[in-house]
Amino acid sequence: AVCSTADLPVLAGLLPMTVHGQYCAPAGTPSTTVQLLLHGATYNSAYWDLPYQPGQYSYQRDMAAHGLATFA
């Protein structure tokens, strides 16, 4: 998996905003689909990619290993 932080421009109604998050892509063949991962009010993006043993406790890296890109 190749993971990096990214800023995406979005429009909220008529207001331009920026969404900051982590994009993880599979190594090799690019994914044609990207899962948008949203956390609950009391969490942050680490919910999807825990810093403790990321090879075992990362939803984002597991999806990338199975060929699917994610953005959290």
mmCIF file of N, CA and C in Angstrom:
data_model
loop_
_atom_site.group_PDB
_atom_site.id
_atom_site.type_symbol
_atom_site.label_atom_id
_atom_site.label_comp_id
_atom_site.label_asym_id
_atom_site.label_seq_id
_atom_site.Cartn_x
_atom_site.Cartn_y
_atom_site.Cartn_z
ATOM 1 N N ALA A 1 0.841 -1.186 0.000
ATOM 2 C CA ALA A 1 0.000 0.000 0.000
ATOM 3 C C ALA A 1 0.881 1.243 0.000
ATOM 4 N N VAL A 2 0.398 2.239 -0.696
ATOM 5 C CA VAL A 2 1.064 3.542 -0.712
ATOM 6 C C VAL A 2 0.095 4.531 -0.090
ATOM 7 N N CYS A 3 0.429 5.060 1.101
ATOM 8 C CA CYS A 3 -0.449 5.983 1.811
ATOM 9 C C CYS A 3 0.229 7.344 1.935
ATOM 10 N N SER A 4 -0.567 8.397 1.746
ATOM 11 C CA SER A 4 -0.043 9.754 1.895
ATOM 12 C C SER A 4 -1.197 10.683 2.259
ATOM 13 N N THR A 5 -0.853 11.819 2.878
ATOM 14 C CA THR A 5 -1.881 12.797 3.192
ATOM 15 C C THR A 5 -2.223 13.579 1.930
ATOM 16 N N ALA A 6 -3.466 14.025 1.870
ATOM 17 C CA ALA A 6 -3.920 14.746 0.679
ATOM 18 C C ALA A 6 -4.952 15.793 1.076
ATOM 19 N N ASP A 7 -4.987 16.884 0.340
ATOM 20 C CA ASP A 7 -6.006 17.923 0.484
ATOM 21 C C ASP A 7 -6.850 17.928 -0.782
ATOM 22 N N LEU A 8 -8.167 17.800 -0.604
ATOM 23 C CA LEU A 8 -9.082 17.772 -1.743
ATOM 24 C C LEU A 8 -9.991 18.989 -1.720
ATOM 25 N N PRO A 9 -10.060 19.738 -2.823
ATOM 26 C CA PRO A 9 -11.002 20.858 -2.872
ATOM 27 C C PRO A 9 -12.428 20.336 -3.058
ATOM 28 N N VAL A 10 -13.363 20.869 -2.283
ATOM 29 C CA VAL A 10 -14.770 20.480 -2.383
ATOM 30 C C VAL A 10 -15.638 21.736 -2.327
ATOM 31 N N LEU A 11 -16.866 21.596 -2.769
ATOM 32 C CA LEU A 11 -17.842 22.672 -2.637
ATOM 33 C C LEU A 11 -18.899 22.227 -1.640
ATOM 34 N N ALA A 12 -19.112 23.034 -0.606
ATOM 35 C CA ALA A 12 -20.181 22.798 0.363
ATOM 36 C C ALA A 12 -21.255 23.840 0.061
ATOM 37 N N GLY A 13 -22.225 23.455 -0.739
ATOM 38 C CA GLY A 13 -23.173 24.447 -1.253
ATOM 39 C C GLY A 13 -22.426 25.298 -2.267
ATOM 40 N N LEU A 14 -22.288 26.579 -1.976
ATOM 41 C CA LEU A 14 -21.525 27.473 -2.850
ATOM 42 C C LEU A 14 -20.169 27.839 -2.257
ATOM 43 N N LEU A 15 -19.864 27.305 -1.066
ATOM 44 C CA LEU A 15 -18.623 27.656 -0.386
ATOM 45 C C LEU A 15 -17.505 26.675 -0.726
ATOM 46 N N PRO A 16 -16.403 27.164 -1.266
ATOM 47 C CA PRO A 16 -15.270 26.265 -1.505
ATOM 48 C C PRO A 16 -14.567 25.938 -0.188
ATOM 49 N N MET A 17 -14.255 24.681 0.003
ATOM 50 C CA MET A 17 -13.578 24.226 1.216
ATOM 51 C C MET A 17 -12.512 23.208 0.828
ATOM 52 N N THR A 18 -11.715 22.824 1.817
ATOM 53 C CA THR A 18 -10.693 21.804 1.613
ATOM 54 C C THR A 18 -10.897 20.689 2.627
ATOM 55 N N VAL A 19 -10.886 19.453 2.151
ATOM 56 C CA VAL A 19 -10.966 18.284 3.025
ATOM 57 C C VAL A 19 -9.567 17.687 3.093
ATOM 58 N N HIS A 20 -9.067 17.523 4.320
ATOM 59 C CA HIS A 20 -7.739 16.947 4.533
ATOM 60 C C HIS A 20 -7.906 15.505 4.996
ATOM 61 N N GLY A 21 -7.105 14.596 4.458
ATOM 62 C CA GLY A 21 -7.206 13.206 4.876
ATOM 63 C C GLY A 21 -6.031 12.386 4.402
ATOM 64 N N GLN A 22 -6.158 11.077 4.582
ATOM 65 C CA GLN A 22 -5.123 10.138 4.156
ATOM 66 C C GLN A 22 -5.659 9.287 3.014
ATOM 67 N N TYR A 23 -4.912 9.258 1.925
ATOM 68 C CA TYR A 23 -5.254 8.451 0.753
ATOM 69 C C TYR A 23 -4.333 7.245 0.730
ATOM 70 N N CYS A 24 -4.897 6.052 0.632
ATOM 71 C CA CYS A 24 -4.107 4.821 0.521
ATOM 72 C C CYS A 24 -4.498 4.118 -0.770
ATOM 73 N N ALA A 25 -3.506 3.808 -1.567
ATOM 74 C CA ALA A 25 -3.737 3.156 -2.860
ATOM 75 C C ALA A 25 -3.007 1.823 -2.900
ATOM 76 N N PRO A 26 -3.535 0.887 -3.658
ATOM 77 C CA PRO A 26 -2.836 -0.385 -3.801
ATOM 78 C C PRO A 26 -1.552 -0.206 -4.611
ATOM 79 N N ALA A 27 -0.546 -0.988 -4.273
ATOM 80 C CA ALA A 27 0.687 -0.984 -5.055
ATOM 81 C C ALA A 27 0.404 -1.707 -6.371
ATOM 82 N N GLY A 28 1.008 -1.251 -7.440
ATOM 83 C CA GLY A 28 0.801 -1.897 -8.741
ATOM 84 C C GLY A 28 -0.364 -1.314 -9.491
ATOM 85 N N THR A 29 -1.342 -2.144 -9.826
ATOM 86 C CA THR A 29 -2.482 -1.736 -10.631
ATOM 87 C C THR A 29 -3.333 -0.699 -9.899
ATOM 88 N N PRO A 30 -3.591 0.460 -10.516
ATOM 89 C CA PRO A 30 -4.406 1.480 -9.853
ATOM 90 C C PRO A 30 -5.862 1.032 -9.685
ATOM 91 N N SER A 31 -6.469 1.481 -8.616
ATOM 92 C CA SER A 31 -7.864 1.166 -8.333
ATOM 93 C C SER A 31 -8.766 2.143 -9.089
ATOM 94 N N THR A 32 -9.860 1.661 -9.642
ATOM 95 C CA THR A 32 -10.814 2.535 -10.323
ATOM 96 C C THR A 32 -11.880 3.048 -9.358
ATOM 97 N N THR A 33 -11.867 2.540 -8.125
ATOM 98 C CA THR A 33 -12.825 2.932 -7.100
ATOM 99 C C THR A 33 -12.068 3.416 -5.872
ATOM 100 N N VAL A 34 -12.609 4.447 -5.211
ATOM 101 C CA VAL A 34 -12.034 4.932 -3.954
ATOM 102 C C VAL A 34 -13.138 4.924 -2.907
ATOM 103 N N GLN A 35 -12.909 4.229 -1.803
ATOM 104 C CA GLN A 35 -13.855 4.255 -0.686
ATOM 105 C C GLN A 35 -13.627 5.539 0.103
ATOM 106 N N LEU A 36 -14.690 6.259 0.410
ATOM 107 C CA LEU A 36 -14.620 7.436 1.264
ATOM 108 C C LEU A 36 -14.965 6.977 2.673
ATOM 109 N N LEU A 37 -13.990 7.060 3.588
ATOM 110 C CA LEU A 37 -14.165 6.555 4.949
ATOM 111 C C LEU A 37 -14.413 7.724 5.894
ATOM 112 N N LEU A 38 -15.536 7.697 6.571
ATOM 113 C CA LEU A 38 -15.903 8.767 7.505
ATOM 114 C C LEU A 38 -15.899 8.208 8.922
ATOM 115 N N HIS A 39 -15.349 8.964 9.847
ATOM 116 C CA HIS A 39 -15.301 8.546 11.247
ATOM 117 C C HIS A 39 -16.431 9.214 12.014
ATOM 118 N N GLY A 40 -16.697 8.705 13.194
ATOM 119 C CA GLY A 40 -17.730 9.287 14.050
ATOM 120 C C GLY A 40 -17.243 10.553 14.734
ATOM 121 N N ALA A 41 -18.119 11.194 15.455
ATOM 122 C CA ALA A 41 -17.836 12.495 16.070
ATOM 123 C C ALA A 41 -16.704 12.452 17.092
ATOM 124 N N THR A 42 -16.500 11.329 17.762
ATOM 125 C CA THR A 42 -15.474 11.262 18.804
ATOM 126 C C THR A 42 -14.182 10.612 18.321
ATOM 127 N N TYR A 43 -14.032 10.406 17.018
ATOM 128 C CA TYR A 43 -12.851 9.767 16.450
ATOM 129 C C TYR A 43 -12.189 10.702 15.441
ATOM 130 N N ASN A 44 -11.057 10.255 14.892
ATOM 131 C CA ASN A 44 -10.415 10.954 13.778
ATOM 132 C C ASN A 44 -10.017 9.907 12.742
ATOM 133 N N SER A 45 -9.259 10.288 11.748
ATOM 134 C CA SER A 45 -8.933 9.356 10.666
ATOM 135 C C SER A 45 -8.084 8.177 11.127
ATOM 136 N N ALA A 46 -7.480 8.265 12.316
ATOM 137 C CA ALA A 46 -6.707 7.136 12.849
ATOM 138 C C ALA A 46 -7.608 5.920 13.101
ATOM 139 N N TYR A 47 -8.911 6.128 13.175
ATOM 140 C CA TYR A 47 -9.858 5.019 13.318
ATOM 141 C C TYR A 47 -9.671 4.001 12.195
ATOM 142 N N TRP A 48 -9.335 4.463 11.008
ATOM 143 C CA TRP A 48 -9.206 3.604 9.837
ATOM 144 C C TRP A 48 -7.781 3.106 9.605
ATOM 145 N N ASP A 49 -6.800 3.711 10.278
ATOM 146 C CA ASP A 49 -5.396 3.321 10.108
ATOM 147 C C ASP A 49 -4.683 3.526 11.444
ATOM 148 N N LEU A 50 -4.904 2.589 12.370
ATOM 149 C CA LEU A 50 -4.339 2.729 13.710
ATOM 150 C C LEU A 50 -2.822 2.746 13.661
ATOM 151 N N PRO A 51 -2.193 3.630 14.451
ATOM 152 C CA PRO A 51 -0.729 3.693 14.441
ATOM 153 C C PRO A 51 -0.085 2.475 15.107
ATOM 154 N N TYR A 52 -0.830 1.688 15.893
ATOM 155 C CA TYR A 52 -0.302 0.491 16.540
ATOM 156 C C TYR A 52 -0.409 -0.690 15.585
ATOM 157 N N GLN A 53 0.687 -1.287 15.224
ATOM 158 C CA GLN A 53 0.760 -2.435 14.312
ATOM 159 C C GLN A 53 -0.117 -2.233 13.071
ATOM 160 N N PRO A 54 0.231 -1.242 12.234
ATOM 161 C CA PRO A 54 -0.620 -0.930 11.077
ATOM 162 C C PRO A 54 -0.800 -2.101 10.103
ATOM 163 N N GLY A 55 0.126 -3.027 10.078
ATOM 164 C CA GLY A 55 -0.042 -4.190 9.207
ATOM 165 C C GLY A 55 -1.183 -5.094 9.647
ATOM 166 N N GLN A 56 -1.549 -5.000 10.918
ATOM 167 C CA GLN A 56 -2.614 -5.842 11.453
ATOM 168 C C GLN A 56 -3.896 -5.068 11.737
ATOM 169 N N TYR A 57 -3.772 -3.786 12.132
ATOM 170 C CA TYR A 57 -4.937 -3.025 12.582
ATOM 171 C C TYR A 57 -5.252 -1.825 11.695
ATOM 172 N N SER A 58 -5.099 -1.968 10.395
ATOM 173 C CA SER A 58 -5.390 -0.876 9.489
ATOM 174 C C SER A 58 -6.381 -1.319 8.420
ATOM 175 N N TYR A 59 -7.576 -0.760 8.465
ATOM 176 C CA TYR A 59 -8.566 -1.051 7.428
ATOM 177 C C TYR A 59 -8.073 -0.527 6.080
ATOM 178 N N GLN A 60 -7.485 0.683 6.085
ATOM 179 C CA GLN A 60 -7.020 1.277 4.833
ATOM 180 C C GLN A 60 -5.960 0.412 4.158
ATOM 181 N N ARG A 61 -4.978 -0.046 4.899
ATOM 182 C CA ARG A 61 -3.900 -0.851 4.318
ATOM 183 C C ARG A 61 -4.394 -2.224 3.893
ATOM 184 N N ASP A 62 -5.381 -2.770 4.616
ATOM 185 C CA ASP A 62 -5.951 -4.057 4.224
ATOM 186 C C ASP A 62 -6.707 -3.921 2.902
ATOM 187 N N MET A 63 -7.484 -2.850 2.753
ATOM 188 C CA MET A 63 -8.206 -2.646 1.500
ATOM 189 C C MET A 63 -7.222 -2.455 0.339
ATOM 190 N N ALA A 64 -6.142 -1.715 0.568
ATOM 191 C CA ALA A 64 -5.134 -1.517 -0.481
ATOM 192 C C ALA A 64 -4.489 -2.847 -0.865
ATOM 193 N N ALA A 65 -4.260 -3.702 0.126
ATOM 194 C CA ALA A 65 -3.695 -5.025 -0.158
ATOM 195 C C ALA A 65 -4.638 -5.870 -1.004
ATOM 196 N N HIS A 66 -5.942 -5.558 -0.936
ATOM 197 C CA HIS A 66 -6.937 -6.263 -1.728
ATOM 198 C C HIS A 66 -7.352 -5.488 -2.979
ATOM 199 N N GLY A 67 -6.564 -4.466 -3.341
ATOM 200 C CA GLY A 67 -6.766 -3.776 -4.616
ATOM 201 C C GLY A 67 -7.705 -2.599 -4.612
ATOM 202 N N LEU A 68 -8.082 -2.091 -3.440
ATOM 203 C CA LEU A 68 -9.055 -0.999 -3.371
ATOM 204 C C LEU A 68 -8.453 0.224 -2.684
ATOM 205 N N ALA A 69 -8.586 1.382 -3.291
ATOM 206 C CA ALA A 69 -8.076 2.630 -2.705
ATOM 207 C C ALA A 69 -9.085 3.177 -1.704
ATOM 208 N N THR A 70 -8.573 3.921 -0.701
ATOM 209 C CA THR A 70 -9.420 4.535 0.317
ATOM 210 C C THR A 70 -8.967 5.954 0.592
ATOM 211 N N PHE A 71 -9.892 6.785 1.055
ATOM 212 C CA PHE A 71 -9.574 8.135 1.527
ATOM 213 C C PHE A 71 -10.305 8.347 2.835
ATOM 214 N N ALA A 72 -9.548 8.617 3.900
ATOM 215 C CA ALA A 72 -10.155 8.815 5.231
ATOM 216 C C ALA A 72 -9.846 10.207 5.735
#
